Amino acid sequence: MLYSLSVFLAFALMLIPSTWGRIITYIPSKGDGVSYRFNVPENTASNSNGTIYLQLSAPSHTKWIALGQGERMAGGSIFLIYASPDGSVTLSPRKAFGHLDVFHDPNIQAHLLEGSGVHDGVMTANIRCDNCMHLDNGDSIMGSSSSWGWAMCHGYPLVSSDVALRIHKHDVHGSFTLNLSAAIGGNSSNPFLDLTYPHHDVTPFSKQHVIDDALLYRKRVAHGVMTPIAFVLMIPGLGLLLHIYPSRHTVLWMHAPMQLIAACVALIGLGFGVSISKDLKLSKGYHPTIGYVLVGVVVVIQPILGAVQHLHYRRSGGATIYGVLHRWFGRLISAIGIVNGGLGFYYAYQHTEDIPPIPPIIYGMVCGGVCILYVFVVMWRREKTRSQAVITEFQTGFFQKRSGLEQDSDKLDSARSKFVEPSSISEKC
């Protein structure tokens, strides 16, 4: 009840005439004490151009924090702060050219104001920006759903006065939206030191998306390991069992149950991939689309085709079109899965350039080895089957000829038994 009342009062205060100064506050979840505050002077709002005021604050043990305009890093100006050697803070205005390529941009007219520094265990930067009312594409930052991004890095404080210092990758980052119209009001030169400006927490009204980079990395590793295990090793490898040990017992006790395990591994790997896509907001693309189709075939279609073929084989002992489809679907799935895995590395590199070069190389080597082994075993089985067929045919012909000779010998013996020798005739005479 008290929470609902406080939210209502905060919303009502936003409706106070804009001639009064107003500051809105956003506190990200998983930010560990990080907060961001905004104020848009009335003159700036009326002219759609001019100065805006920002405040970034975080615990003093934080390595660095940043606030960026736009939903993605490459949308607009980025305000990066970290501790400086003189006990104050260093403000590094930057632009992003990709996910990791963030460089100092002296064209951003951002300046530190009084009140900035490290005090009582809190690192604070009061910032005035004179040319930050528009994004790089020309869109205004104003509106009821203004998009912003934030990031932070844990660890020992980064103490430097170099505004172009190369920074470590963030540990947590996210995006959020603001009704920046609620921050319009007043014309103070430093609203964060003006005690007449009320502060309103707009976090409950913001649409936020937070990503834990450590968890995201683990999910990426799980997806990058489990799906290749399923499509590169298990599905083709377990298919080769039928060439190495061709038996109905192999199908029932080895091939079928282990291929079901492979399907489960592929399904779990897909689940990690879906979670990654949601984190990065990249649900569309050639790599995930192919993955959805492949896993659908492995989990649904292949088990049905295999079960129908096995039941028919137990009744009649022969092959059916279901068995042919099951076999060639398996080969096709493996081939497309291997290719899609390679496309996955390229797809990931387009959005997160920190992919190390070694995993794709190892993946290619393993895929090449599996393909060579698969072709070798299949050709070996065909040659062995052909040789067995020739031997069987020869043995069948040999025994048929031998049987024919034995039959001729029996006929000859029978004829001999009916023949009467001349000596016997003379004796009778």
Short mmCIF file of C-alpha atoms in Angstrom, two decimals:
data_model
loop_
_atom_site.label_atom_id
_atom_site.label_comp_id
_atom_site.label_asym_id
_atom_site.label_seq_id
_atom_site.Cartn_x
_atom_site.Cartn_y
_atom_site.Cartn_z
CA MET A 1 0.00 0.00 0.00
CA LEU A 2 2.76 2.46 0.97
CA TYR A 3 4.74 1.53 -2.14
CA SER A 4 1.72 2.16 -4.39
CA LEU A 5 1.12 5.51 -2.69
CA SER A 6 4.75 6.54 -3.15
CA VAL A 7 4.64 5.59 -6.84
CA PHE A 8 1.45 7.62 -7.26
CA LEU A 9 2.98 10.65 -5.54
CA ALA A 10 6.11 10.39 -7.67
CA PHE A 11 4.00 10.31 -10.81
CA ALA A 12 1.92 13.23 -9.60
CA LEU A 13 5.05 15.27 -8.91
CA MET A 14 6.09 14.76 -12.51
CA LEU A 15 3.07 16.79 -13.53
CA ILE A 16 4.22 19.90 -11.66
CA PRO A 17 4.73 22.82 -14.10
CA SER A 18 8.09 22.70 -15.88
CA THR A 19 9.13 26.12 -14.58
CA TRP A 20 10.11 24.27 -11.40
CA GLY A 21 13.39 22.41 -11.55
CA ARG A 22 13.16 18.62 -11.69
CA ILE A 23 15.67 15.79 -11.59
CA ILE A 24 14.76 12.22 -12.41
CA THR A 25 16.77 9.23 -11.16
CA TYR A 26 17.28 5.79 -12.66
CA ILE A 27 18.84 2.99 -10.59
CA PRO A 28 19.60 -0.16 -12.61
CA SER A 29 19.08 -3.57 -11.12
CA LYS A 30 22.38 -5.48 -10.63
CA GLY A 31 24.08 -2.08 -10.66
CA ASP A 32 25.51 -2.51 -7.16
CA GLY A 33 24.88 1.08 -6.13
CA VAL A 34 25.17 2.73 -9.56
CA SER A 35 22.66 5.51 -10.31
CA TYR A 36 22.01 8.01 -13.08
CA ARG A 37 20.24 11.38 -12.86
CA PHE A 38 18.94 13.69 -15.57
CA ASN A 39 17.81 17.29 -15.92
CA VAL A 40 16.75 19.13 -19.08
CA PRO A 41 16.53 22.93 -18.67
CA GLU A 42 13.31 24.56 -19.79
CA ASN A 43 15.12 26.64 -22.41
CA THR A 44 16.71 23.53 -23.92
CA ALA A 45 13.38 21.74 -24.13
CA SER A 46 11.63 24.70 -25.75
CA ASN A 47 14.39 25.15 -28.35
CA SER A 48 14.98 21.40 -28.90
CA ASN A 49 18.65 22.19 -28.60
CA GLY A 50 21.13 23.26 -25.96
CA THR A 51 22.50 22.02 -22.65
CA ILE A 52 21.47 18.98 -20.65
CA TYR A 53 22.73 17.84 -17.24
CA LEU A 54 23.69 14.32 -16.21
CA GLN A 55 24.94 12.81 -12.99
CA LEU A 56 26.74 9.47 -12.80
CA SER A 57 27.50 7.94 -9.40
CA ALA A 58 28.86 4.62 -8.19
CA PRO A 59 30.73 3.15 -5.21
CA SER A 60 34.34 4.31 -5.14
CA HIS A 61 35.65 0.74 -5.50
CA THR A 62 34.13 0.50 -9.00
CA LYS A 63 36.68 0.41 -11.82
CA TRP A 64 34.56 2.55 -14.17
CA ILE A 65 30.94 3.27 -15.13
CA ALA A 66 29.41 4.65 -18.30
CA LEU A 67 26.16 6.09 -19.62
CA GLY A 68 25.35 6.06 -23.32
CA GLN A 69 22.69 7.65 -25.46
CA GLY A 70 20.60 5.28 -27.52
CA GLU A 71 19.72 1.65 -26.96
CA ARG A 72 23.03 0.39 -28.38
CA MET A 73 26.54 1.64 -27.78
CA ALA A 74 26.86 3.08 -31.29
CA GLY A 75 23.72 5.23 -30.93
CA GLY A 76 25.14 8.47 -29.54
CA SER A 77 27.52 9.99 -27.04
CA ILE A 78 29.00 7.90 -24.22
CA PHE A 79 30.01 9.39 -20.88
CA LEU A 80 32.69 7.30 -19.17
CA ILE A 81 34.05 8.13 -15.72
CA TYR A 82 36.76 6.68 -13.50
CA ALA A 83 38.84 7.91 -10.60
CA SER A 84 41.65 10.37 -11.24
CA PRO A 85 44.94 10.65 -9.32
CA ASP A 86 44.01 13.99 -7.71
CA GLY A 87 41.06 12.47 -5.86
CA SER A 88 38.50 13.71 -8.37
CA VAL A 89 37.08 11.86 -11.38
CA THR A 90 38.07 11.72 -15.02
CA LEU A 91 35.33 12.30 -17.60
CA SER A 92 36.03 10.67 -20.96
CA PRO A 93 33.39 11.49 -23.63
CA ARG A 94 33.47 8.73 -26.22
CA LYS A 95 31.91 7.35 -29.37
CA ALA A 96 31.38 3.70 -30.19
CA PHE A 97 32.21 2.12 -33.54
CA GLY A 98 31.14 -1.44 -32.80
CA HIS A 99 30.71 -3.42 -29.62
CA LEU A 100 34.26 -2.98 -28.29
CA ASP A 101 35.63 -0.11 -30.35
CA VAL A 102 34.97 2.83 -28.02
CA PHE A 103 37.21 5.86 -28.53
CA HIS A 104 37.59 9.28 -26.98
CA ASP A 105 35.78 11.96 -29.00
CA PRO A 106 36.88 15.55 -28.28
CA ASN A 107 33.95 16.87 -30.33
CA ILE A 108 31.54 15.98 -27.52
CA GLN A 109 31.21 19.16 -25.48
CA ALA A 110 30.90 17.56 -22.05
CA HIS A 111 32.36 19.13 -18.90
CA LEU A 112 32.61 18.24 -15.22
CA LEU A 113 30.82 20.55 -12.79
CA GLU A 114 31.30 21.37 -9.14
CA GLY A 115 30.45 18.52 -6.82
CA SER A 116 32.27 15.91 -8.91
CA GLY A 117 34.80 13.69 -7.18
CA VAL A 118 35.15 10.82 -4.73
CA HIS A 119 33.51 11.58 -1.41
CA ASP A 120 32.46 9.27 1.42
CA GLY A 121 33.01 6.15 -0.65
CA VAL A 122 31.01 7.40 -3.64
CA MET A 123 32.39 8.39 -7.05
CA THR A 124 30.22 11.14 -8.56
CA ALA A 125 30.37 13.05 -11.84
CA ASN A 126 28.10 16.06 -12.43
CA ILE A 127 28.18 16.62 -16.18
CA ARG A 128 27.04 19.41 -18.47
CA CYS A 129 26.80 18.51 -22.15
CA ASP A 130 26.19 21.29 -24.68
CA ASN A 131 25.68 19.22 -27.86
CA CYS A 132 23.99 16.02 -26.69
CA MET A 133 20.37 16.66 -27.60
CA HIS A 134 20.49 14.43 -30.69
CA LEU A 135 21.70 10.95 -31.55
CA ASP A 136 24.12 10.21 -34.36
CA ASN A 137 21.24 9.57 -36.77
CA GLY A 138 19.71 12.97 -36.00
CA ASP A 139 16.91 11.75 -33.73
CA SER A 140 16.17 13.80 -30.62
CA ILE A 141 16.76 12.21 -27.23
CA MET A 142 13.55 13.78 -25.91
CA GLY A 143 10.29 11.89 -25.62
CA SER A 144 8.31 9.60 -23.40
CA SER A 145 10.49 6.60 -24.33
CA SER A 146 14.04 7.91 -24.62
CA SER A 147 16.55 5.05 -24.97
CA TRP A 148 19.78 4.88 -22.97
CA GLY A 149 22.44 2.31 -22.20
CA TRP A 150 24.75 1.82 -19.25
CA ALA A 151 27.73 -0.31 -18.29
CA MET A 152 30.12 -0.86 -15.41
CA CYS A 153 33.27 -2.77 -14.59
CA HIS A 154 34.05 -4.21 -11.17
CA GLY A 155 37.50 -4.41 -9.69
CA TYR A 156 40.26 -2.21 -8.35
CA PRO A 157 39.58 1.48 -9.19
CA LEU A 158 41.01 2.62 -12.50
CA VAL A 159 43.00 5.67 -11.42
CA SER A 160 44.05 7.77 -14.40
CA SER A 161 43.73 11.26 -15.88
CA ASP A 162 44.10 9.97 -19.46
CA VAL A 163 40.78 10.60 -21.24
CA ALA A 164 41.78 8.21 -24.06
CA LEU A 165 42.76 5.35 -21.75
CA ARG A 166 41.92 1.88 -23.04
CA ILE A 167 39.41 0.27 -20.70
CA HIS A 168 38.55 -3.29 -19.72
CA LYS A 169 35.35 -4.85 -20.96
CA HIS A 170 32.27 -4.26 -18.80
CA ASP A 171 31.06 -6.86 -16.30
CA VAL A 172 27.42 -5.78 -16.34
CA HIS A 173 25.58 -3.68 -18.89
CA GLY A 174 22.05 -2.93 -19.94
CA SER A 175 19.57 -0.58 -21.54
CA PHE A 176 16.57 1.36 -20.28
CA THR A 177 13.98 3.87 -21.39
CA LEU A 178 13.05 7.17 -19.78
CA ASN A 179 10.23 9.65 -20.03
CA LEU A 180 12.75 12.43 -20.39
CA SER A 181 9.93 14.97 -20.52
CA ALA A 182 9.62 14.41 -16.77
CA ALA A 183 13.14 15.84 -16.34
CA ILE A 184 12.28 19.21 -17.94
CA GLY A 185 12.39 22.19 -15.62
CA GLY A 186 14.49 25.04 -14.28
CA ASN A 187 17.52 26.78 -15.74
CA SER A 188 20.17 26.20 -13.10
CA SER A 189 23.83 26.01 -14.15
CA ASN A 190 24.31 23.07 -11.77
CA PRO A 191 20.97 21.53 -10.83
CA PHE A 192 22.56 18.73 -8.77
CA LEU A 193 23.72 21.28 -6.19
CA ASP A 194 20.44 23.19 -6.18
CA LEU A 195 18.47 22.05 -3.15
CA THR A 196 15.23 23.40 -4.61
CA TYR A 197 15.22 20.71 -7.31
CA PRO A 198 13.14 17.68 -6.25
CA HIS A 199 14.46 14.22 -7.14
CA HIS A 200 12.05 11.62 -8.55
CA ASP A 201 12.93 7.94 -8.92
CA VAL A 202 11.54 6.85 -12.29
CA THR A 203 13.02 3.33 -12.18
CA PRO A 204 9.58 1.67 -11.77
CA PHE A 205 8.37 3.40 -14.96
CA SER A 206 11.42 2.45 -17.07
CA LYS A 207 11.68 -0.54 -19.36
CA GLN A 208 15.04 -2.01 -18.49
CA HIS A 209 17.13 -4.85 -19.81
CA VAL A 210 20.16 -5.95 -17.76
CA ILE A 211 22.87 -8.37 -18.88
CA ASP A 212 25.37 -10.05 -16.57
CA ASP A 213 28.39 -10.49 -18.86
CA ALA A 214 29.87 -13.35 -16.83
CA LEU A 215 26.61 -15.30 -17.08
CA LEU A 216 26.30 -14.41 -20.76
CA TYR A 217 29.81 -15.74 -21.37
CA ARG A 218 29.00 -19.04 -19.67
CA LYS A 219 25.84 -19.41 -21.75
CA ARG A 220 27.78 -18.69 -24.92
CA VAL A 221 30.35 -21.35 -24.00
CA ALA A 222 27.60 -23.87 -23.19
CA HIS A 223 25.86 -23.20 -26.51
CA GLY A 224 29.15 -23.31 -28.42
CA VAL A 225 30.09 -26.66 -26.87
CA MET A 226 26.79 -28.56 -26.64
CA THR A 227 25.50 -27.95 -30.16
CA PRO A 228 28.76 -29.06 -31.86
CA ILE A 229 28.85 -32.13 -29.61
CA ALA A 230 25.36 -33.00 -30.84
CA PHE A 231 25.67 -32.21 -34.56
CA VAL A 232 29.39 -32.82 -35.18
CA LEU A 233 30.18 -35.75 -32.90
CA MET A 234 27.11 -37.59 -31.62
CA ILE A 235 24.67 -37.64 -34.56
CA PRO A 236 27.16 -38.68 -37.27
CA GLY A 237 29.24 -40.79 -34.87
CA LEU A 238 26.28 -42.79 -33.60
CA GLY A 239 25.11 -43.22 -37.18
CA LEU A 240 28.42 -44.92 -37.96
CA LEU A 241 27.68 -47.57 -35.34
CA LEU A 242 25.30 -49.19 -37.82
CA HIS A 243 28.14 -49.43 -40.34
CA ILE A 244 30.65 -50.77 -37.83
CA TYR A 245 28.28 -53.17 -36.00
CA PRO A 246 25.33 -53.80 -38.34
CA SER A 247 22.80 -55.56 -36.13
CA ARG A 248 19.26 -55.03 -34.91
CA HIS A 249 20.67 -55.18 -31.38
CA THR A 250 22.91 -52.24 -32.26
CA VAL A 251 19.85 -50.26 -33.35
CA LEU A 252 17.79 -51.08 -30.29
CA TRP A 253 20.38 -50.92 -27.52
CA MET A 254 22.96 -48.43 -28.80
CA HIS A 255 21.93 -46.33 -31.80
CA ALA A 256 18.40 -45.38 -30.77
CA PRO A 257 18.89 -44.49 -27.07
CA MET A 258 22.12 -42.60 -27.68
CA GLN A 259 20.63 -40.63 -30.56
CA LEU A 260 17.82 -39.63 -28.20
CA ILE A 261 20.52 -38.36 -25.83
CA ALA A 262 22.03 -36.44 -28.75
CA ALA A 263 18.63 -34.90 -29.45
CA CYS A 264 18.37 -33.80 -25.81
CA VAL A 265 21.86 -32.28 -25.97
CA ALA A 266 20.90 -30.39 -29.13
CA LEU A 267 17.69 -29.17 -27.49
CA ILE A 268 19.53 -27.92 -24.40
CA GLY A 269 22.12 -26.22 -26.61
CA LEU A 270 19.27 -24.53 -28.48
CA GLY A 271 17.85 -23.34 -25.16
CA PHE A 272 21.14 -21.62 -24.33
CA GLY A 273 21.16 -20.07 -27.78
CA VAL A 274 17.64 -18.70 -27.33
CA SER A 275 18.63 -17.21 -23.98
CA ILE A 276 21.66 -15.54 -25.58
CA SER A 277 19.48 -14.14 -28.36
CA LYS A 278 17.13 -12.64 -25.79
CA ASP A 279 20.04 -11.11 -23.88
CA LEU A 280 21.47 -9.51 -27.01
CA LYS A 281 18.07 -8.87 -28.62
CA LEU A 282 19.13 -10.79 -31.71
CA SER A 283 16.33 -13.34 -32.13
CA LYS A 284 16.34 -13.02 -35.94
CA GLY A 285 19.07 -14.15 -38.31
CA TYR A 286 20.22 -17.01 -40.53
CA HIS A 287 22.09 -18.88 -37.78
CA PRO A 288 19.22 -19.14 -35.24
CA THR A 289 16.66 -19.86 -37.97
CA ILE A 290 18.67 -22.81 -39.30
CA GLY A 291 19.19 -23.99 -35.73
CA TYR A 292 15.46 -24.02 -35.00
CA VAL A 293 14.79 -26.16 -38.09
CA LEU A 294 17.62 -28.61 -37.41
CA VAL A 295 16.70 -29.18 -33.78
CA GLY A 296 13.04 -29.59 -34.75
CA VAL A 297 13.97 -32.34 -37.21
CA VAL A 298 16.29 -34.05 -34.70
CA VAL A 299 13.81 -33.96 -31.82
CA VAL A 300 10.57 -34.74 -33.70
CA ILE A 301 10.96 -36.12 -37.21
CA GLN A 302 14.03 -38.35 -36.90
CA PRO A 303 12.77 -40.40 -33.91
CA ILE A 304 9.44 -41.01 -35.66
CA LEU A 305 11.08 -42.15 -38.90
CA GLY A 306 13.49 -44.40 -37.01
CA ALA A 307 10.76 -45.99 -34.90
CA VAL A 308 8.53 -46.72 -37.93
CA GLN A 309 11.42 -48.29 -39.83
CA HIS A 310 12.40 -50.45 -36.86
CA LEU A 311 8.85 -51.72 -36.32
CA HIS A 312 8.54 -52.59 -40.00
CA TYR A 313 11.91 -54.35 -39.95
CA ARG A 314 10.85 -56.50 -37.00
CA ARG A 315 7.71 -57.58 -38.86
CA SER A 316 9.10 -58.16 -42.35
CA GLY A 317 12.86 -57.90 -42.06
CA GLY A 318 13.08 -55.44 -44.96
CA ALA A 319 13.86 -51.78 -45.53
CA THR A 320 11.25 -49.09 -46.20
CA ILE A 321 11.18 -45.54 -47.48
CA TYR A 322 11.10 -44.46 -43.82
CA GLY A 323 14.48 -46.03 -43.22
CA VAL A 324 15.93 -44.37 -46.32
CA LEU A 325 14.58 -40.97 -45.21
CA HIS A 326 15.86 -41.53 -41.67
CA ARG A 327 19.35 -42.34 -42.93
CA TRP A 328 19.62 -39.45 -45.39
CA PHE A 329 17.96 -36.96 -43.05
CA GLY A 330 20.63 -37.86 -40.49
CA ARG A 331 23.42 -37.23 -42.98
CA LEU A 332 21.84 -33.99 -44.18
CA ILE A 333 21.27 -32.76 -40.62
CA SER A 334 24.89 -33.44 -39.72
CA ALA A 335 26.18 -31.65 -42.81
CA ILE A 336 23.96 -28.59 -42.35
CA GLY A 337 24.64 -28.58 -38.61
CA ILE A 338 28.40 -28.51 -39.23
CA VAL A 339 28.02 -25.61 -41.67
CA ASN A 340 25.66 -23.77 -39.32
CA GLY A 341 28.19 -24.10 -36.52
CA GLY A 342 30.75 -22.30 -38.65
CA LEU A 343 28.16 -19.66 -39.51
CA GLY A 344 27.50 -19.33 -35.78
CA PHE A 345 31.05 -18.16 -35.12
CA TYR A 346 30.71 -15.57 -37.88
CA TYR A 347 27.27 -14.54 -36.61
CA ALA A 348 28.60 -14.10 -33.07
CA TYR A 349 31.63 -12.16 -34.30
CA GLN A 350 29.34 -9.65 -36.03
CA HIS A 351 27.80 -8.71 -32.69
CA THR A 352 30.56 -9.45 -30.16
CA GLU A 353 33.99 -8.98 -31.69
CA ASP A 354 35.77 -10.48 -28.67
CA ILE A 355 35.49 -14.02 -30.06
CA PRO A 356 39.02 -15.54 -29.76
CA PRO A 357 40.45 -17.00 -33.00
CA ILE A 358 41.35 -20.42 -31.55
CA PRO A 359 37.83 -21.95 -31.09
CA PRO A 360 36.82 -21.54 -34.78
CA ILE A 361 40.12 -23.12 -35.85
CA ILE A 362 39.64 -26.09 -33.50
CA TYR A 363 36.05 -26.42 -34.66
CA GLY A 364 37.12 -26.54 -38.31
CA MET A 365 39.78 -29.16 -37.62
CA VAL A 366 37.36 -31.38 -35.70
CA CYS A 367 34.71 -31.05 -38.42
CA GLY A 368 37.25 -31.95 -41.10
CA GLY A 369 38.38 -35.00 -39.16
CA VAL A 370 34.81 -36.17 -38.59
CA CYS A 371 33.94 -35.80 -42.28
CA ILE A 372 37.01 -37.78 -43.36
CA LEU A 373 36.29 -40.51 -40.81
CA TYR A 374 32.63 -40.71 -41.82
CA VAL A 375 33.41 -41.08 -45.53
CA PHE A 376 36.14 -43.66 -44.78
CA VAL A 377 33.84 -45.83 -42.62
CA VAL A 378 30.97 -45.68 -45.12
CA MET A 379 33.26 -46.61 -48.04
CA TRP A 380 34.88 -49.34 -45.96
CA ARG A 381 31.47 -50.82 -45.13
CA ARG A 382 30.37 -50.69 -48.77
CA GLU A 383 33.55 -52.40 -49.92
CA LYS A 384 33.25 -55.02 -47.21
CA THR A 385 29.60 -55.65 -48.10
CA ARG A 386 30.53 -55.94 -51.78
CA SER A 387 33.34 -58.38 -50.97
CA GLN A 388 31.06 -60.48 -48.80
CA ALA A 389 28.50 -60.55 -51.58
CA VAL A 390 31.13 -61.77 -54.07
CA ILE A 391 32.34 -64.45 -51.66
CA THR A 392 28.78 -65.55 -50.93
CA GLU A 393 28.00 -65.72 -54.62
CA PHE A 394 31.13 -67.76 -55.28
CA GLN A 395 30.40 -70.10 -52.40
CA THR A 396 26.81 -70.53 -53.56
CA GLY A 397 27.94 -71.35 -57.10
CA PHE A 398 30.60 -73.72 -55.86
CA PHE A 399 28.21 -75.67 -53.68
CA GLN A 400 25.65 -75.76 -56.47
CA LYS A 401 28.23 -77.21 -58.87
CA ARG A 402 29.36 -79.67 -56.22
CA SER A 403 25.82 -80.71 -55.58
CA GLY A 404 25.33 -81.18 -59.31
CA LEU A 405 28.44 -83.37 -59.54
CA GLU A 406 27.27 -85.45 -56.62
CA GLN A 407 23.93 -85.94 -58.28
CA ASP A 408 25.65 -87.03 -61.53
CA SER A 409 27.83 -89.44 -59.56
CA ASP A 410 24.76 -90.95 -57.93
CA LYS A 411 23.14 -91.43 -61.32
CA LEU A 412 26.29 -93.08 -62.65
CA ASP A 413 26.44 -95.45 -59.70
CA SER A 414 22.79 -96.31 -60.25
CA ALA A 415 23.43 -97.09 -63.90
CA ARG A 416 26.42 -99.22 -63.02
CA SER A 417 24.35 -101.22 -60.58
CA LYS A 418 21.95 -102.14 -63.40
CA PHE A 419 24.74 -103.19 -65.77
CA VAL A 420 25.46 -107.04 -65.92
CA GLU A 421 29.09 -108.04 -66.55
CA PRO A 422 29.86 -110.63 -69.46
CA SER A 423 31.47 -113.17 -67.12
CA SER A 424 28.27 -113.46 -65.20
CA ILE A 425 26.37 -114.09 -68.42
CA SER A 426 28.72 -116.87 -69.54
CA GLU A 427 28.48 -118.54 -66.22
CA LYS A 428 24.72 -118.55 -66.47
CA CYS A 429 24.89 -119.93 -69.91
#
